[in-house]
CSV table of C-alpha atoms in Angstrom, one decimal:
chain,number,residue,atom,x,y,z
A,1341,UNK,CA,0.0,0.0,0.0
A,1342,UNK,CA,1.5,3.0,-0.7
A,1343,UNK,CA,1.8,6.0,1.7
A,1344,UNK,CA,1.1,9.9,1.4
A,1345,UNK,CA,4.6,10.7,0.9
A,1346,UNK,CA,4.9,8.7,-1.9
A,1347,UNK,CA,1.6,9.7,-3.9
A,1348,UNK,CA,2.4,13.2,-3.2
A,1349,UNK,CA,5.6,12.9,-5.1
A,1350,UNK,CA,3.8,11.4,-8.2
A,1351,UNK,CA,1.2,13.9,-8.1
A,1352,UNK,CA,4.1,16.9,-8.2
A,1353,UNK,CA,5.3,14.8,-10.5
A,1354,UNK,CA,2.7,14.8,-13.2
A,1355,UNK,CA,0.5,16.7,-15.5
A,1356,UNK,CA,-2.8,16.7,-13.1
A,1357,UNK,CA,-5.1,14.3,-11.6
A,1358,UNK,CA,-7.5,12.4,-13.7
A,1359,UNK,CA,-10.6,10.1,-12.6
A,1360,UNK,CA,-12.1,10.1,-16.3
A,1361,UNK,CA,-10.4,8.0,-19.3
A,1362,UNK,CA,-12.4,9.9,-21.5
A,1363,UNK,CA,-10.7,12.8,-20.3
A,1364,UNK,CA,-7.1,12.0,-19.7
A,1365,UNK,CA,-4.2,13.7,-20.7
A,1366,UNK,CA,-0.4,12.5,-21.1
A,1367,UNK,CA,1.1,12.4,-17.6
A,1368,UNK,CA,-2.0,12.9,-15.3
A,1369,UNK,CA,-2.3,10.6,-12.5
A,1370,UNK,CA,-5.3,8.5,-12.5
A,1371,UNK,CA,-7.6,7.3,-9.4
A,1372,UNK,CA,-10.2,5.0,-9.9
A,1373,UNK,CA,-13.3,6.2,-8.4
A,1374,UNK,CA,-16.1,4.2,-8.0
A,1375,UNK,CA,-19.7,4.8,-8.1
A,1376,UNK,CA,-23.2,3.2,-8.1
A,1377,UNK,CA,-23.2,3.0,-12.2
A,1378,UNK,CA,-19.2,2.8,-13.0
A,1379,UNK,CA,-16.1,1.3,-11.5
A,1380,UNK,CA,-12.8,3.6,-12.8
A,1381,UNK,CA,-10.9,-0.1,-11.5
A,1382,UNK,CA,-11.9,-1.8,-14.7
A,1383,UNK,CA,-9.8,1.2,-16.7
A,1384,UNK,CA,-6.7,1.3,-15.0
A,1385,UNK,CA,-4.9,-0.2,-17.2
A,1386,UNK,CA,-6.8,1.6,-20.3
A,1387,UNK,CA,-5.7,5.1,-18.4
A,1388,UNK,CA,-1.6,3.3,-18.9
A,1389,UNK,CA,-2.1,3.0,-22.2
A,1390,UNK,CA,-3.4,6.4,-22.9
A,1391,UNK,CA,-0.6,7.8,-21.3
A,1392,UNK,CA,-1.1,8.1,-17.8
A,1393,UNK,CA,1.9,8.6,-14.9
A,1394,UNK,CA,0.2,6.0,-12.7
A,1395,UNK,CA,-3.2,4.6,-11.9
A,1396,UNK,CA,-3.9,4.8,-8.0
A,1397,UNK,CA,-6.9,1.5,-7.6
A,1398,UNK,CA,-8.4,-0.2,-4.8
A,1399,UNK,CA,-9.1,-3.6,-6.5
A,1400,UNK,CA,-6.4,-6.3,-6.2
A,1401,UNK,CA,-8.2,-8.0,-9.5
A,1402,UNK,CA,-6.8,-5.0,-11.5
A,1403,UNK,CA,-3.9,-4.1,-10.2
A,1404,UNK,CA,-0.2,-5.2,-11.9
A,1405,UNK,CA,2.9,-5.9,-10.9
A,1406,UNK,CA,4.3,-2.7,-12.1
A,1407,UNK,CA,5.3,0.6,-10.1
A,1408,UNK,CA,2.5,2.5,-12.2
A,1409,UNK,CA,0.0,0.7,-10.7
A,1410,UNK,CA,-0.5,1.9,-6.8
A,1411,UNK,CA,-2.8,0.0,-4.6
A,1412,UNK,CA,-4.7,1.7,-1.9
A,1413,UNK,CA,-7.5,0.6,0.6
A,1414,UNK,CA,-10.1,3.2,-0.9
A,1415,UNK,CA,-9.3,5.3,-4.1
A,1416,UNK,CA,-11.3,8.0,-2.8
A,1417,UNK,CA,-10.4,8.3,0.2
A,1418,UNK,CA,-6.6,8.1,-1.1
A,1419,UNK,CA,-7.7,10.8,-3.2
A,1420,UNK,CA,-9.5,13.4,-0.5
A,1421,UNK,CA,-5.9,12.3,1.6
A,1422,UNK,CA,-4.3,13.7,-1.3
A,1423,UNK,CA,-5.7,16.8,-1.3
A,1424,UNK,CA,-5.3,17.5,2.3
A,1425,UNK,CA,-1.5,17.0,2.2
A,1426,UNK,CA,-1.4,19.2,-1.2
A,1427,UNK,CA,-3.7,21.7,1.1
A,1428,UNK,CA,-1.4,22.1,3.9
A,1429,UNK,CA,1.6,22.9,1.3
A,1430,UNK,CA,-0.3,26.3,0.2
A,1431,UNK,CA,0.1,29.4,2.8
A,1432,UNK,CA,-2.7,31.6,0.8
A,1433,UNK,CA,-6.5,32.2,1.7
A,1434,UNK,CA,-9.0,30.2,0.9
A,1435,UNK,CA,-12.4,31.5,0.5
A,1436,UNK,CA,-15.3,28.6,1.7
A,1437,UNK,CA,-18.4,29.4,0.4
A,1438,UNK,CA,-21.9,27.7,0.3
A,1439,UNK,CA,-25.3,28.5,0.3
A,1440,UNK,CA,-28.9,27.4,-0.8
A,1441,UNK,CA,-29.0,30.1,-3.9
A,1442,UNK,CA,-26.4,32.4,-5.7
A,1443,UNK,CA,-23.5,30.6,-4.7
A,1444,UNK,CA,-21.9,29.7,-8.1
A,1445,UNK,CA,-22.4,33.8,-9.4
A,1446,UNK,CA,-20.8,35.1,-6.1
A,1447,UNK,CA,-18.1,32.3,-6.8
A,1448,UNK,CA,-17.4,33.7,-9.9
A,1449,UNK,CA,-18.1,37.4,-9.3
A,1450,UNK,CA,-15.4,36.9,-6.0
A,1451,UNK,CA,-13.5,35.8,-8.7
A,1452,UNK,CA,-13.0,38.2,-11.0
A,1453,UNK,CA,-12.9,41.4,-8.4
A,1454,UNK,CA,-10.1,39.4,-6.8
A,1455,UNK,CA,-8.3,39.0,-9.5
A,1456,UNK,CA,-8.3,42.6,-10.4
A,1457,UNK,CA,-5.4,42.5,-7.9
A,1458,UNK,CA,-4.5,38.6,-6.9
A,1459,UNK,CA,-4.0,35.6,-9.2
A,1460,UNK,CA,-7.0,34.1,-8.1
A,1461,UNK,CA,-8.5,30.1,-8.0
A,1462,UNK,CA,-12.2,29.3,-7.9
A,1463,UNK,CA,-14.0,26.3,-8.1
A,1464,UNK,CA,-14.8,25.4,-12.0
A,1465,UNK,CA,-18.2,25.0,-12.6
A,1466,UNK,CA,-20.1,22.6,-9.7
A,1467,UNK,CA,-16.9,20.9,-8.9
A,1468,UNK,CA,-18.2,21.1,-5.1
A,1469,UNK,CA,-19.1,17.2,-4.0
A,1470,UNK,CA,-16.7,14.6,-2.3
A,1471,UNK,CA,-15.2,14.5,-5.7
A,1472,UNK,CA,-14.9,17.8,-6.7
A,1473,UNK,CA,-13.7,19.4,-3.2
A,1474,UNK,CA,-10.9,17.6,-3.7
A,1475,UNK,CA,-9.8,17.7,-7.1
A,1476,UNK,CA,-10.3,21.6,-6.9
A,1477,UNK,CA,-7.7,21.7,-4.3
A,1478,UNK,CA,-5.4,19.3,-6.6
A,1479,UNK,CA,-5.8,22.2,-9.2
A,1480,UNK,CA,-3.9,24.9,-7.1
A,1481,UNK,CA,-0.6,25.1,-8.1
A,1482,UNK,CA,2.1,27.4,-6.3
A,1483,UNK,CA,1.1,30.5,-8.6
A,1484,UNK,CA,-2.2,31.3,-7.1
A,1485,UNK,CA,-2.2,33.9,-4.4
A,1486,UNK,CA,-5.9,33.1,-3.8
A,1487,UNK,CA,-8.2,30.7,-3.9
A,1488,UNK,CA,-12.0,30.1,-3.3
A,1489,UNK,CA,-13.6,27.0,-2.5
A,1490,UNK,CA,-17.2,26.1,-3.7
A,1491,UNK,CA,-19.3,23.3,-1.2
A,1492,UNK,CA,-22.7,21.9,-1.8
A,1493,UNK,CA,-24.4,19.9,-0.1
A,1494,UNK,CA,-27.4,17.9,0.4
A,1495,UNK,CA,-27.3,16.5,4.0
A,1496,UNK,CA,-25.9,17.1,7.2
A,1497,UNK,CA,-22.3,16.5,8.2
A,1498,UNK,CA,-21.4,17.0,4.4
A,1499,UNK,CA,-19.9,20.9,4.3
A,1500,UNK,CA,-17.6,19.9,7.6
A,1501,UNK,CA,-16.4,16.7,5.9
A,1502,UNK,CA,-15.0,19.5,3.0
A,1503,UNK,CA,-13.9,21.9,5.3
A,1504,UNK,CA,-11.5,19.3,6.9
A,1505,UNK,CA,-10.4,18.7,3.5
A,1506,UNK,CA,-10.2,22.0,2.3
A,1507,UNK,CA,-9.4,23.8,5.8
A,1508,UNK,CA,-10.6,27.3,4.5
A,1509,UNK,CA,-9.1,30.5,6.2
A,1510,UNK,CA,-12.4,32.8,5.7
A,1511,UNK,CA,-16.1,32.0,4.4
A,1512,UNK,CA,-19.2,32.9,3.0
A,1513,UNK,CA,-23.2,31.4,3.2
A,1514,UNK,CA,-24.7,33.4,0.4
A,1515,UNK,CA,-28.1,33.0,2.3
A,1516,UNK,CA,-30.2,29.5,3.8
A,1517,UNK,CA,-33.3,29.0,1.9
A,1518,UNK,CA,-35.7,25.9,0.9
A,1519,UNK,CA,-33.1,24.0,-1.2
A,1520,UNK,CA,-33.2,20.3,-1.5
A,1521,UNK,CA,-35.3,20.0,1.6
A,1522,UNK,CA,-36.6,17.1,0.9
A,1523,UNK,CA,-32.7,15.5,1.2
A,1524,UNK,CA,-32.2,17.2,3.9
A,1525,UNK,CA,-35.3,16.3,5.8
A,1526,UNK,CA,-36.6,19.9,7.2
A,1527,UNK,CA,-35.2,23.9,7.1
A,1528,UNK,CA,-33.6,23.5,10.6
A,1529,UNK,CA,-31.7,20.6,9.5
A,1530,UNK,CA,-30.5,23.1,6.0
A,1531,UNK,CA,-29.5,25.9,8.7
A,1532,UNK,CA,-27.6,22.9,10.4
A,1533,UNK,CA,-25.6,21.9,7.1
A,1534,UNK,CA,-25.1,25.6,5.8
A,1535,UNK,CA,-23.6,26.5,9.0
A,1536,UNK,CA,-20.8,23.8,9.6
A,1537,UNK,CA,-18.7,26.7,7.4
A,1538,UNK,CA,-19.0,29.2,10.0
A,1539,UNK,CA,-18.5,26.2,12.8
A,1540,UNK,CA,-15.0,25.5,11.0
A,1541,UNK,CA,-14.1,28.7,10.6
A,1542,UNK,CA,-15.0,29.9,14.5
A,1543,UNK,CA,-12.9,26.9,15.7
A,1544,UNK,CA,-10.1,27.6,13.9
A,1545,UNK,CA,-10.7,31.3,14.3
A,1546,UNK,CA,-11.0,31.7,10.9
A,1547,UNK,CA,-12.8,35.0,9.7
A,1548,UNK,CA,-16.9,34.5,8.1
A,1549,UNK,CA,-18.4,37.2,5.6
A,1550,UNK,CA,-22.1,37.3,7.2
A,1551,UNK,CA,-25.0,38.9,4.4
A,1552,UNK,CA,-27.3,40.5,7.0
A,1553,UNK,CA,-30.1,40.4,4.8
A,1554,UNK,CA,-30.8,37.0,5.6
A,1555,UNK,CA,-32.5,36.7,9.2
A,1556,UNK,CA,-31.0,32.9,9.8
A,1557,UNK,CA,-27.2,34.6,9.1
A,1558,UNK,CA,-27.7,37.6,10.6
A,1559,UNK,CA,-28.5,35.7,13.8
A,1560,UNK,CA,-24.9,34.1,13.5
A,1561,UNK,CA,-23.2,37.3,14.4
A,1562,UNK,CA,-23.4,36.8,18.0
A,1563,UNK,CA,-20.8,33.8,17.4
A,1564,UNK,CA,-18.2,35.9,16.1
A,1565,UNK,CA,-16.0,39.2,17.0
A,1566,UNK,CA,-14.4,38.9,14.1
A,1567,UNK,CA,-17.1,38.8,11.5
A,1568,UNK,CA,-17.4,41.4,8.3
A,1569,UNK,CA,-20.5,42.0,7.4
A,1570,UNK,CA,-22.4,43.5,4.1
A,1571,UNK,CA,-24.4,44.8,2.4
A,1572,UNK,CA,-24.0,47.8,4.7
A,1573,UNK,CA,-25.1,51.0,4.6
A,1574,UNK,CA,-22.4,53.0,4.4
A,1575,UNK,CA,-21.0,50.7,1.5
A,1576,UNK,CA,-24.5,49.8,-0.6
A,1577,UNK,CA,-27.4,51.3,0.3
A,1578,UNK,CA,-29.4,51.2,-3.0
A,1579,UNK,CA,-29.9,48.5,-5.9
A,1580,UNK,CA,-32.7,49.0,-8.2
A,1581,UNK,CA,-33.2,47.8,-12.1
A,1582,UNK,CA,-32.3,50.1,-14.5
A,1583,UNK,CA,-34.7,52.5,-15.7
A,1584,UNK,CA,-36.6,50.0,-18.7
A,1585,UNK,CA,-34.1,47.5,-17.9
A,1586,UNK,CA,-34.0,44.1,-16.3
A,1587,UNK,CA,-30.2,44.1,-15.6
A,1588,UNK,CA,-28.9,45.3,-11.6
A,1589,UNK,CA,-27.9,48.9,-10.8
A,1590,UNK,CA,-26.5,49.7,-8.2
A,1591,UNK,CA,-25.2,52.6,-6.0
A,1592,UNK,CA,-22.6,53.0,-3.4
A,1593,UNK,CA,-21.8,56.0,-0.6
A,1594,UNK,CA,-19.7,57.5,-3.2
A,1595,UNK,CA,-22.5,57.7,-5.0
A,1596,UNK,CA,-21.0,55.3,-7.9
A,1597,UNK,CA,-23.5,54.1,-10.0
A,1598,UNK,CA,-22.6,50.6,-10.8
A,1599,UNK,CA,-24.5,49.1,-13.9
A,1600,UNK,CA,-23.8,45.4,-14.1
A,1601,UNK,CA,-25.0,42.6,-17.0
A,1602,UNK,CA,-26.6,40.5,-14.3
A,1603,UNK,CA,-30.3,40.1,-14.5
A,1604,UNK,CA,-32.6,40.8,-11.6
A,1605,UNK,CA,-32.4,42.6,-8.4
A,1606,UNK,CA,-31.7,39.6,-6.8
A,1607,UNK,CA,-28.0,39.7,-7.7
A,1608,UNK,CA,-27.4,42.6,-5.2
A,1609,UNK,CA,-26.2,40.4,-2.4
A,1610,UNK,CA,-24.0,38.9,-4.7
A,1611,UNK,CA,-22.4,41.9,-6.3
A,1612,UNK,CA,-22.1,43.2,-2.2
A,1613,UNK,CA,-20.7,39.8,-1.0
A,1614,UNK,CA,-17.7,40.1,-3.8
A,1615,UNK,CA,-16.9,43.8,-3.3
A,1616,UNK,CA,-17.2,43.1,0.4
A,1617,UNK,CA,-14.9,40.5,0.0
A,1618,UNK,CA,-12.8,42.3,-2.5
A,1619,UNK,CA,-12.5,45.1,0.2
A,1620,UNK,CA,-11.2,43.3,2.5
A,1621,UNK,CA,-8.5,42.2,1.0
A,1622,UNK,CA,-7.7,45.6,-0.2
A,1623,UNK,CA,-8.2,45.4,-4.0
A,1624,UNK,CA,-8.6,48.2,-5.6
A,1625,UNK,CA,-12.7,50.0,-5.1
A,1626,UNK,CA,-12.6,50.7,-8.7
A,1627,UNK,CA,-10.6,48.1,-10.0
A,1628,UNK,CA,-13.4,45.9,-8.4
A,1629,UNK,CA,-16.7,47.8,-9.6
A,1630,UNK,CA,-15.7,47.4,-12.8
A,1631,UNK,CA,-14.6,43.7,-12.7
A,1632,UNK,CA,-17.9,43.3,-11.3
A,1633,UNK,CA,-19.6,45.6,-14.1
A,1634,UNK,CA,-17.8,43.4,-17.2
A,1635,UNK,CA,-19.5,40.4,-15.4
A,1636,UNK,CA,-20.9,38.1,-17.8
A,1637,UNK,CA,-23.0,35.2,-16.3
A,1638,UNK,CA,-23.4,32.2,-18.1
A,1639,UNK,CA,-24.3,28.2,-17.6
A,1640,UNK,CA,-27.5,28.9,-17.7
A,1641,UNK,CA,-27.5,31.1,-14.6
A,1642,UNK,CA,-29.4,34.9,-15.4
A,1643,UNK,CA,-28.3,34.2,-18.4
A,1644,UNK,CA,-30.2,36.9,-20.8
A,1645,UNK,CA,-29.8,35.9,-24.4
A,1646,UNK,CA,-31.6,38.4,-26.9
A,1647,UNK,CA,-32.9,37.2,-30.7
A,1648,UNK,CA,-34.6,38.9,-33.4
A,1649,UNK,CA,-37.9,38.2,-31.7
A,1650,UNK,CA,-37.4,38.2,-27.6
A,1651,UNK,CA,-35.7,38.9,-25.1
A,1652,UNK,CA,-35.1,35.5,-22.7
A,1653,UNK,CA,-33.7,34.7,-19.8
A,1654,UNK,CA,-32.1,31.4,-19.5
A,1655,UNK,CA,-32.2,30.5,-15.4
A,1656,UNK,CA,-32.1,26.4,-16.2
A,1657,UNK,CA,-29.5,25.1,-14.6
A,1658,UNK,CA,-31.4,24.9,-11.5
A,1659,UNK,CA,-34.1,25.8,-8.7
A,1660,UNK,CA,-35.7,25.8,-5.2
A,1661,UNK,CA,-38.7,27.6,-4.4
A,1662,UNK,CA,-37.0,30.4,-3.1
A,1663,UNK,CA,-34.7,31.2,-6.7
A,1664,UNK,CA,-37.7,30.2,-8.5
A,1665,UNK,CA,-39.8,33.4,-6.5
A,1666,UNK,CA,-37.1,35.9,-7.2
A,1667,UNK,CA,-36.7,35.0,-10.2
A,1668,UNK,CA,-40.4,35.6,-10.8
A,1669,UNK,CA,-40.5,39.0,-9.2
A,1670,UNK,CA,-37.2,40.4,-11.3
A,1671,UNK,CA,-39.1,39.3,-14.6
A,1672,UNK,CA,-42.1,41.6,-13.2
A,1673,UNK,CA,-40.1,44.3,-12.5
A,1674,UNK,CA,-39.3,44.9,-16.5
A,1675,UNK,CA,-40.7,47.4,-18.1
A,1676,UNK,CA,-42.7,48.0,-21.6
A,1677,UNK,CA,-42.6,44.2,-22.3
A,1678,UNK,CA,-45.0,41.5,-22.3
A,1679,UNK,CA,-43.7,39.1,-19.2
A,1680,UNK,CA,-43.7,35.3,-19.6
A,1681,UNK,CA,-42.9,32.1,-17.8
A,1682,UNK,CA,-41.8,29.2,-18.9
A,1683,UNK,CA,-41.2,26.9,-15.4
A,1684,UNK,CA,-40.4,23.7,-14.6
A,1685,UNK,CA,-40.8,20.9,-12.1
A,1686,UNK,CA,-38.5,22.0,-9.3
A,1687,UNK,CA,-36.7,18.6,-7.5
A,1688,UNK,CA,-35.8,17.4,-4.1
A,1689,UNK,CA,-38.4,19.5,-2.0
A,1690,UNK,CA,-39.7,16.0,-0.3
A,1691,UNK,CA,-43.4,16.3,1.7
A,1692,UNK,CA,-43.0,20.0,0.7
A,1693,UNK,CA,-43.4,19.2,-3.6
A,1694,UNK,CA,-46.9,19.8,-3.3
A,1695,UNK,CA,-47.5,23.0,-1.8
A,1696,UNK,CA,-44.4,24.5,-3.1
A,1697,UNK,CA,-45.4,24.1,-6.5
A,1698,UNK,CA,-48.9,25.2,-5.4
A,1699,UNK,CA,-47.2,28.7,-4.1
A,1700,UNK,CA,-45.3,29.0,-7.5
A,1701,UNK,CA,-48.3,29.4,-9.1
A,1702,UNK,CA,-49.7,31.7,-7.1
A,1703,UNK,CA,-46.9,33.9,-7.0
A,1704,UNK,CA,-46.4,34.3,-11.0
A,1705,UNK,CA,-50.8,35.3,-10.7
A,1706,UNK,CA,-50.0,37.9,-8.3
A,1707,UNK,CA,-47.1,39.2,-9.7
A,1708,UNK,CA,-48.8,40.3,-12.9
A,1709,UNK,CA,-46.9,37.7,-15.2
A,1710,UNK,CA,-48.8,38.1,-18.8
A,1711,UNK,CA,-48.4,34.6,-19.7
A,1712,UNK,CA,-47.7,31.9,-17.4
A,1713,UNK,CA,-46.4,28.0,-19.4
A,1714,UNK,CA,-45.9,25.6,-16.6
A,1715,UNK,CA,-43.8,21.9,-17.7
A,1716,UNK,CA,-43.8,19.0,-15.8
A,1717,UNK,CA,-45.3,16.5,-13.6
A,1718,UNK,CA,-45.0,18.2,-9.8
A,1719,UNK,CA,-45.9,21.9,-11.0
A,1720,UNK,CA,-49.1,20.7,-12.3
A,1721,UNK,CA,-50.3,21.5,-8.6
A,1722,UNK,CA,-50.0,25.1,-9.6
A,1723,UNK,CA,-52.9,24.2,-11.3
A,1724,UNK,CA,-54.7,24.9,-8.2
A,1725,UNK,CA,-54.0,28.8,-7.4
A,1726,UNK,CA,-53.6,29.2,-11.6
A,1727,UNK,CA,-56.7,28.7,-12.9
A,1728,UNK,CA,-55.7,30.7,-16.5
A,1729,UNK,CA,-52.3,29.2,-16.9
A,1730,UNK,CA,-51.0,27.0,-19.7
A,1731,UNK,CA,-50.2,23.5,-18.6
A,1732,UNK,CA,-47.9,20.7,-20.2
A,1733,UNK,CA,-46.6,17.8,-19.5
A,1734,UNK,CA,-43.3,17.7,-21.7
A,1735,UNK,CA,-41.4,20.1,-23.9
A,1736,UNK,CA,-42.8,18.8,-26.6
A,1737,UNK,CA,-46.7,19.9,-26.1
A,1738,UNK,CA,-45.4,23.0,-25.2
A,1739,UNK,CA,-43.8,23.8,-28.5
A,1740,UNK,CA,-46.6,22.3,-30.7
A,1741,UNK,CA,-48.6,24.9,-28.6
A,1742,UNK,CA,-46.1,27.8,-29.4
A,1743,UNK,CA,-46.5,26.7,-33.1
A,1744,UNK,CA,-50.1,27.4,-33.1
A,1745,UNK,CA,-49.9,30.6,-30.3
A,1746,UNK,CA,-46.7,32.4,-31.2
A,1747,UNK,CA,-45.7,34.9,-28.6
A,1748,UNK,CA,-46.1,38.7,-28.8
A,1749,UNK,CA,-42.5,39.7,-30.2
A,1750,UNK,CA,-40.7,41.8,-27.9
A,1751,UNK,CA,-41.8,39.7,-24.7
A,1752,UNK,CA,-39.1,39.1,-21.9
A,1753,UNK,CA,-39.2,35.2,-21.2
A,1754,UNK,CA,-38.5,33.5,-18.0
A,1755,UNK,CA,-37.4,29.8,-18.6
A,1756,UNK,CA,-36.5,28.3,-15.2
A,1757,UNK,CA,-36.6,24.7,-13.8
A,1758,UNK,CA,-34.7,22.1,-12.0
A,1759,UNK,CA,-32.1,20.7,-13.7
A,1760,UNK,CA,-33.5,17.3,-14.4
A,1761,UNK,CA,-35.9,19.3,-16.8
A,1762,UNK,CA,-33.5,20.5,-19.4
A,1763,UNK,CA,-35.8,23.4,-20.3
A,1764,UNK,CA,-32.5,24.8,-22.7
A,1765,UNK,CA,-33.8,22.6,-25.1
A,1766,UNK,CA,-36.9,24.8,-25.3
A,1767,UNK,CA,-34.7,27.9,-27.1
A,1768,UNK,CA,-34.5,26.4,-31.0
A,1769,UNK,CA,-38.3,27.0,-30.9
A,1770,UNK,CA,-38.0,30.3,-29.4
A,1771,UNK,CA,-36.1,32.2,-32.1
């Protein structure tokens, strides 16, 4: 069995850590992860052939008589070992950061006003599970000055597992809302999970970046002396659309008017978490408003693309009751257009699917939303408080619908659902 020491040297040693033949490149180091559907064993010596350094397994059956081939007791485990060794070699911040909404845009917009100064690390895309944690780690290298950390979660105990891995020095809950509370099994059990940052980072007195606009986090400043806290008042104290516009203005004490290309109002808290944190670490104030003003979201996040016909925004990648209502109440914020939703079934929300879907629909009535298309299987209970809206039970009724009812051109379109729904597939036939 090989030790720490030893692995360490091969990963220094090669081109980056692998856990996908499909994706390997000359010199990476390979671990065979396992999951329910696919056992990276029975490709070890396929990742050998393709070039790899040295496949690290945790199957005797597979494993060779040949110093490329490592054998270990669990390959994940090996792997999350890995990373904490690599971890304790790099004396620069690292940023937690988790949250039931907004976490992925404050990633990236933390990002970006950092690196108006640092040379700055985040998280690629949702690289932020027992796989990801570490393998983001395993992609700092001793250029970085910076680096923050993405963590999801879905139960308790999760978040502290990756912040003994990842060992962050500061960190940030965007806010503690409704998501996957059916995994989780209740709210108080989500404000549990969310909070094991903050737990890590006040036993290790590490310093936590608290949004007060969220009652549950606000409450959490009584743990710390050291806390920094935003929005504030004398930093932002206004954020309203543009005039005609569904994209985020804001204004500081300086009066600074800071027009950014994110869409809804929403976004404030995550435009004031990343120049709170880009304060703090003394980056430039300008430098950082307009990092934060060249901001272009994307994945499917606020995502506004514009065609000859409408103007849609493309929020698909995911969503929880409480994105899916601010999300609603941006789109009827926009002026001089016709407002319509296109939502989906939203996942995970247990004994809770019922009414929440039920409260989605009544939301998008009151909100004055022209036209309201609803897809899926669980938000046909919006049925119930949306007597006039369009329901579907696939994509594909809901094109042959917008065949024979085109929309007014001009309209802004909402399309937001849970992943699983692939509601992106809906924009050929919106064009």
């Amino acid at each position: 069995m090989a030790n720490i020491d030893q692995l360490y040297q091969l990963y220094l040693e090669s081109t980056g850590i692998c856990t996908d033949t499909r994706k390997l490149q000359k010199g990476n180091l390979f671990f065979a992860l396992k999951g329910p559907h696919f056992n990276g064993n029975l490709f070890a010596e396929k990742a050998i052939e393709e070039g790899a350094i040295a496949v690290v397994l945790d199957e005797s059956a597979y494993y060779q008589e040949d110093k490329s081939f490592i054998l270990v007791r669990d390959a994940l485990t090996s792997l999350q070992e890995l990373a904490s060794y690599h971890r304790d070699q790099l004396k620069i911040p690292i940023i937690g950061i988790t949250g039931s909404n907004g976490k992925t845009t404050t990633k990236e917009l933390m990002q970006v006003a950092l690196s108006a100064k640092y040379k700055t690390f985040a998280t690629l895309g949702n690289l932020n599970n027992h796989i990801g944690v570490p393998l983001s780690l395993l992609s700092i290298d001793s250029s970085y000055e910076m680096a923050i950390i993405e963590m999801g979660a879905n139960h308790v105990g999760e978040i502290a597992s990756y912040c003994e891995i990842a060992r962050p020095t500061h960190g940030l809950i965007t806010n503690i809302g409704k998501a996957h509370i059916g995994e989780f099994g209740g709210f108080e059990n989500i404000v549990l999970a969310k909070s094991e940052l903050f737990d890590f980072l006040k036993k290790n007195n590490g310093i936590p970046f608290i949004n007060t606009e969220d009652a549950v986090l606000k409450n959490m400043l009584k743990r710390f002396d050291n806390a920094v806290t935003y929005p504030n008042e004398d930093d932002f104290y206004a954020a309203k659309p543009l005039p005609g516009s569904i994209f985020l203005e804001m204004e500081t004490n300086f009066h600074d008017k800071i027009s950014t290309q994110l869409v809804g109002q929403y976004n404030f808290v995550n435009v004031a978490a990343a120049l709170c944190v880009a304060h703090f670490f003394e980056v430039p104030k300008k430098a950082a408003e307009k990092a934060v003003s060249d901001f272009q979201p994307k994945d499917m996040r606020s995502q506004l693309i514009k065609n000859d016909k409408y103007n849609i925004i493309l929020d698909a990648y995911n969503a929880n009751p409480d994105s899916m209502e601010l999300a609603i109440k941006s789109l009827s914020s926009a002026e001089n257009t016709e407002s319509v939703v296109i939502l989906g079934d939203m996942m995970e929300l247990g004994e809770s699917t019922q009414l929440e879907h039920e409260k989605i629909g009544e939301i998008a009535v009151d909100l004055g939303i022209s036209k309201r298309f609803y897809i899926g299987k669980m938000i046909q209970a919006a049925k119930k408080t949306d007597t006039f809206g369009q329901f579907f039970e696939n994509k594909a009724d809901l094109i042959a619908y917008l065949k024979e009812h085109p929309l007014k051109p001009g309209s802004t379109i909402l399309i937001k659902g849970s992943r699983k729904n692939a509601l992106e597939e809906l924009l050929p036939h919106l064009s």
